[in-house]
Amino acid sequence: MQILRIDSATTGDDSVSGRLTQMLLDHFTAAHPDATVISHDYGTDPLPHLTPVTTGAIRRPEEARTPEMQAAYPAERAILDEFLASDIVILGAPMYNFTIPSQLKAWIDRLGVPRVTFSYDENGPKGLAGGRRVIVASSRGGDYNQGDAGEHQETYLKTVFNFLGIDPEFVRVNKAGFGPEAVEAGLAAAKEEIAKL
């Protein structure tokens, strides 16, 4: 059993999604005390955005890679392999300007690899990365539902993980921008949801 925790908030100790990912990690490690846990905080130590070299490294076959792509391949592929080796992925995803933080997008961009995590046939796209749980720790300053006007955070995450063959689960705190009492109420409600996972 491997649990992968990804945080992406840039708000440090004030991060509501970070508190949610910790609650989720505590829940799953209590249920699986022998699990291997891998954690990355891309809010404080972000991945670089993709470049032609890193894109080619993870998407081109070996014989088509330049020497620079070949040199970049091990580190780029390790990010994907870590995801594919995980049974549970806990994903901290705050809403920033109606969508996800760019540093989280940089991580997700390394997951969509043709013939590895998705493919196409005559019926359209087929996700190849099923067999793991992705639980999204979602926090938003306002009060949103998936698909509301301006909501491009959870809707995007559902779309991209569905494309990869995964149906993500969401634990959320809405109204985080309404003040400390709203945050604590949201976290208390989230704790009840986490207990059911």
Tab-separated table of C-alpha atoms in Angstrom:
chain	number	residue	atom	x	y	z
A	1	MET	CA	0.000	0.000	0.000
A	2	GLN	CA	1.398	3.361	-1.036
A	3	ILE	CA	-0.201	6.709	-0.238
A	4	LEU	CA	0.855	9.782	-2.211
A	5	ARG	CA	0.066	13.198	-0.735
A	6	ILE	CA	0.299	16.245	-2.974
A	7	ASP	CA	-0.108	19.765	-1.597
A	8	SER	CA	-0.167	22.839	-3.791
A	9	ALA	CA	-1.269	25.825	-1.691
A	10	THR	CA	1.011	28.815	-1.332
A	11	THR	CA	-0.546	30.001	1.936
A	12	GLY	CA	1.673	28.015	4.314
A	13	ASP	CA	0.156	27.392	7.743
A	14	ASP	CA	-3.027	29.191	6.652
A	15	SER	CA	-3.739	26.580	3.982
A	16	VAL	CA	-7.199	25.066	4.368
A	17	SER	CA	-6.512	22.434	1.721
A	18	GLY	CA	-3.330	21.542	3.634
A	19	ARG	CA	-5.368	20.948	6.775
A	20	LEU	CA	-7.694	18.751	4.734
A	21	THR	CA	-4.847	16.700	3.235
A	22	GLN	CA	-3.464	16.147	6.740
A	23	MET	CA	-6.875	14.976	7.955
A	24	LEU	CA	-7.117	12.601	5.006
A	25	LEU	CA	-3.592	11.311	5.558
A	26	ASP	CA	-4.316	10.693	9.240
A	27	HIS	CA	-7.476	8.794	8.292
A	28	PHE	CA	-5.818	6.535	5.733
A	29	THR	CA	-2.652	5.865	7.733
A	30	ALA	CA	-4.815	4.859	10.697
A	31	ALA	CA	-6.566	2.371	8.418
A	32	HIS	CA	-3.295	1.263	6.781
A	33	PRO	CA	-0.540	1.705	9.390
A	34	ASP	CA	2.016	-0.159	7.283
A	35	ALA	CA	1.477	2.030	4.228
A	36	THR	CA	4.387	3.783	2.573
A	37	VAL	CA	3.680	7.533	2.536
A	38	ILE	CA	5.212	9.897	-0.003
A	39	SER	CA	4.539	13.630	0.337
A	40	HIS	CA	5.264	16.566	-1.929
A	41	ASP	CA	4.438	20.200	-1.237
A	42	TYR	CA	4.522	21.873	-4.615
A	43	GLY	CA	3.325	25.104	-3.064
A	44	THR	CA	6.712	25.547	-1.406
A	45	ASP	CA	8.845	23.452	-3.778
A	46	PRO	CA	7.139	23.662	-7.185
A	47	LEU	CA	7.862	21.576	-10.215
A	48	PRO	CA	8.939	23.633	-13.224
A	49	HIS	CA	6.357	23.988	-15.947
A	50	LEU	CA	6.830	21.759	-18.959
A	51	THR	CA	9.214	22.765	-21.727
A	52	PRO	CA	9.823	21.220	-25.150
A	53	VAL	CA	12.581	19.135	-23.554
A	54	THR	CA	10.531	17.793	-20.649
A	55	THR	CA	7.469	17.251	-22.834
A	56	GLY	CA	9.523	15.283	-25.324
A	57	ALA	CA	11.183	13.340	-22.532
A	58	ILE	CA	7.906	11.867	-21.273
A	59	ARG	CA	5.952	11.681	-24.535
A	60	ARG	CA	8.419	10.622	-27.220
A	61	PRO	CA	9.666	7.070	-27.651
A	62	GLU	CA	13.298	6.616	-26.643
A	63	GLU	CA	14.606	6.543	-30.207
A	64	ALA	CA	12.983	9.911	-30.948
A	65	ARG	CA	14.372	11.777	-27.925
A	66	THR	CA	17.159	14.306	-28.220
A	67	PRO	CA	20.119	13.913	-25.849
A	68	GLU	CA	18.600	16.661	-23.673
A	69	MET	CA	15.272	14.824	-23.552
A	70	GLN	CA	17.032	11.573	-22.730
A	71	ALA	CA	18.841	13.270	-19.842
A	72	ALA	CA	15.554	14.706	-18.546
A	73	TYR	CA	13.613	11.448	-18.880
A	74	PRO	CA	14.463	9.718	-15.565
A	75	ALA	CA	13.329	12.598	-13.362
A	76	GLU	CA	10.223	13.271	-15.461
A	77	ARG	CA	9.193	9.616	-15.618
A	78	ALA	CA	9.777	9.213	-11.857
A	79	ILE	CA	6.913	11.660	-11.186
A	80	LEU	CA	4.526	9.575	-13.270
A	81	ASP	CA	5.781	6.267	-11.883
A	82	GLU	CA	5.275	7.522	-8.326
A	83	PHE	CA	1.646	8.283	-9.175
A	84	LEU	CA	1.114	4.933	-10.900
A	85	ALA	CA	2.630	3.059	-7.941
A	86	SER	CA	0.243	4.698	-5.464
A	87	ASP	CA	-2.943	3.061	-4.269
A	88	ILE	CA	-4.313	6.261	-2.729
A	89	VAL	CA	-3.544	9.777	-3.925
A	90	ILE	CA	-4.499	12.647	-1.614
A	91	LEU	CA	-4.571	15.822	-3.654
A	92	GLY	CA	-4.626	19.253	-2.027
A	93	ALA	CA	-6.385	21.533	-4.503
A	94	PRO	CA	-7.351	25.022	-3.385
A	95	MET	CA	-9.272	27.220	-5.776
A	96	TYR	CA	-7.051	30.034	-7.042
A	97	ASN	CA	-8.784	32.554	-9.292
A	98	PHE	CA	-11.565	30.059	-10.111
A	99	THR	CA	-9.228	27.202	-11.033
A	100	ILE	CA	-6.304	25.236	-9.567
A	101	PRO	CA	-2.834	26.561	-8.677
A	102	SER	CA	-0.420	26.500	-11.604
A	103	GLN	CA	2.001	24.357	-9.598
A	104	LEU	CA	-0.669	21.651	-9.310
A	105	LYS	CA	-1.282	21.912	-13.044
A	106	ALA	CA	2.453	21.380	-13.625
A	107	TRP	CA	2.210	18.062	-11.746
A	108	ILE	CA	-0.959	17.001	-13.574
A	109	ASP	CA	0.668	17.801	-16.925
A	110	ARG	CA	3.158	15.007	-16.226
A	111	LEU	CA	0.376	12.438	-15.736
A	112	GLY	CA	-1.258	12.650	-19.151
A	113	VAL	CA	1.055	10.481	-21.247
A	114	PRO	CA	-0.275	8.815	-24.410
A	115	ARG	CA	-0.167	5.005	-24.373
A	116	VAL	CA	0.671	5.059	-20.651
A	117	THR	CA	-2.240	6.741	-18.868
A	118	PHE	CA	-4.614	7.130	-21.828
A	119	SER	CA	-5.069	5.974	-25.385
A	120	TYR	CA	-7.425	6.486	-28.310
A	121	ASP	CA	-9.320	3.974	-30.393
A	122	GLU	CA	-12.315	4.045	-32.716
A	123	ASN	CA	-14.555	4.709	-29.690
A	124	GLY	CA	-12.537	7.731	-28.532
A	125	PRO	CA	-10.286	8.175	-25.502
A	126	LYS	CA	-9.692	5.391	-23.010
A	127	GLY	CA	-8.224	5.969	-19.551
A	128	LEU	CA	-5.466	3.536	-18.579
A	129	ALA	CA	-4.641	4.753	-15.045
A	130	GLY	CA	-7.536	3.221	-13.111
A	131	GLY	CA	-7.037	1.031	-10.079
A	132	ARG	CA	-6.215	3.779	-7.590
A	133	ARG	CA	-8.218	6.222	-5.516
A	134	VAL	CA	-7.749	9.949	-5.933
A	135	ILE	CA	-9.239	11.964	-3.082
A	136	VAL	CA	-9.243	15.707	-3.682
A	137	ALA	CA	-9.000	18.031	-0.680
A	138	SER	CA	-10.814	21.013	-2.162
A	139	SER	CA	-11.010	24.457	-0.584
A	140	ARG	CA	-12.695	27.534	-1.966
A	141	GLY	CA	-13.126	31.025	-0.557
A	142	GLY	CA	-16.663	31.308	-1.882
A	143	ASP	CA	-19.646	28.990	-1.969
A	144	TYR	CA	-19.457	26.889	-5.121
A	145	ASN	CA	-20.856	23.698	-6.535
A	146	GLN	CA	-19.263	21.735	-9.362
A	147	GLY	CA	-20.244	23.313	-12.637
A	148	ASP	CA	-21.288	26.706	-11.239
A	149	ALA	CA	-20.396	29.694	-13.388
A	150	GLY	CA	-16.761	30.507	-12.679
A	151	GLU	CA	-16.011	27.133	-11.089
A	152	HIS	CA	-13.119	25.636	-13.067
A	153	GLN	CA	-11.398	23.812	-10.196
A	154	GLU	CA	-13.290	20.657	-9.230
A	155	THR	CA	-14.876	20.436	-12.678
A	156	TYR	CA	-11.431	20.452	-14.292
A	157	LEU	CA	-10.041	17.857	-11.870
A	158	LYS	CA	-13.012	15.561	-12.452
A	159	THR	CA	-12.579	15.899	-16.223
A	160	VAL	CA	-8.856	15.218	-16.265
A	161	PHE	CA	-8.935	12.253	-13.886
A	162	ASN	CA	-11.964	10.753	-15.654
A	163	PHE	CA	-9.949	11.030	-18.870
A	164	LEU	CA	-7.190	8.982	-17.200
A	165	GLY	CA	-9.695	6.343	-16.056
A	166	ILE	CA	-10.152	7.506	-12.457
A	167	ASP	CA	-13.304	8.778	-10.758
A	168	PRO	CA	-11.968	11.246	-8.168
A	169	GLU	CA	-13.616	11.718	-4.785
A	170	PHE	CA	-13.954	15.177	-3.230
A	171	VAL	CA	-13.812	16.396	0.349
A	172	ARG	CA	-14.327	20.134	0.463
A	173	VAL	CA	-14.451	23.282	2.497
A	174	ASN	CA	-16.533	26.023	0.918
A	175	LYS	CA	-16.722	29.600	2.228
A	176	ALA	CA	-13.110	29.569	3.482
A	177	GLY	CA	-12.986	33.285	2.725
A	178	PHE	CA	-15.900	33.994	5.060
A	179	GLY	CA	-13.677	33.938	8.156
A	180	PRO	CA	-12.289	31.560	10.799
A	181	GLU	CA	-15.689	30.352	12.007
A	182	ALA	CA	-16.696	29.342	8.482
A	183	VAL	CA	-13.374	27.529	8.032
A	184	GLU	CA	-13.782	25.574	11.270
A	185	ALA	CA	-17.380	24.696	10.401
A	186	GLY	CA	-16.251	23.510	6.981
A	187	LEU	CA	-13.443	21.417	8.444
A	188	ALA	CA	-15.813	19.853	10.974
A	189	ALA	CA	-18.187	18.859	8.175
A	190	ALA	CA	-15.264	17.549	6.132
A	191	LYS	CA	-14.103	15.417	9.060
A	192	GLU	CA	-17.470	13.672	9.049
A	193	GLU	CA	-17.151	13.019	5.315
A	194	ILE	CA	-13.605	11.691	5.711
A	195	ALA	CA	-14.777	9.212	8.359
A	196	LYS	CA	-17.023	7.626	5.691
A	197	LEU	CA	-14.220	7.078	3.168
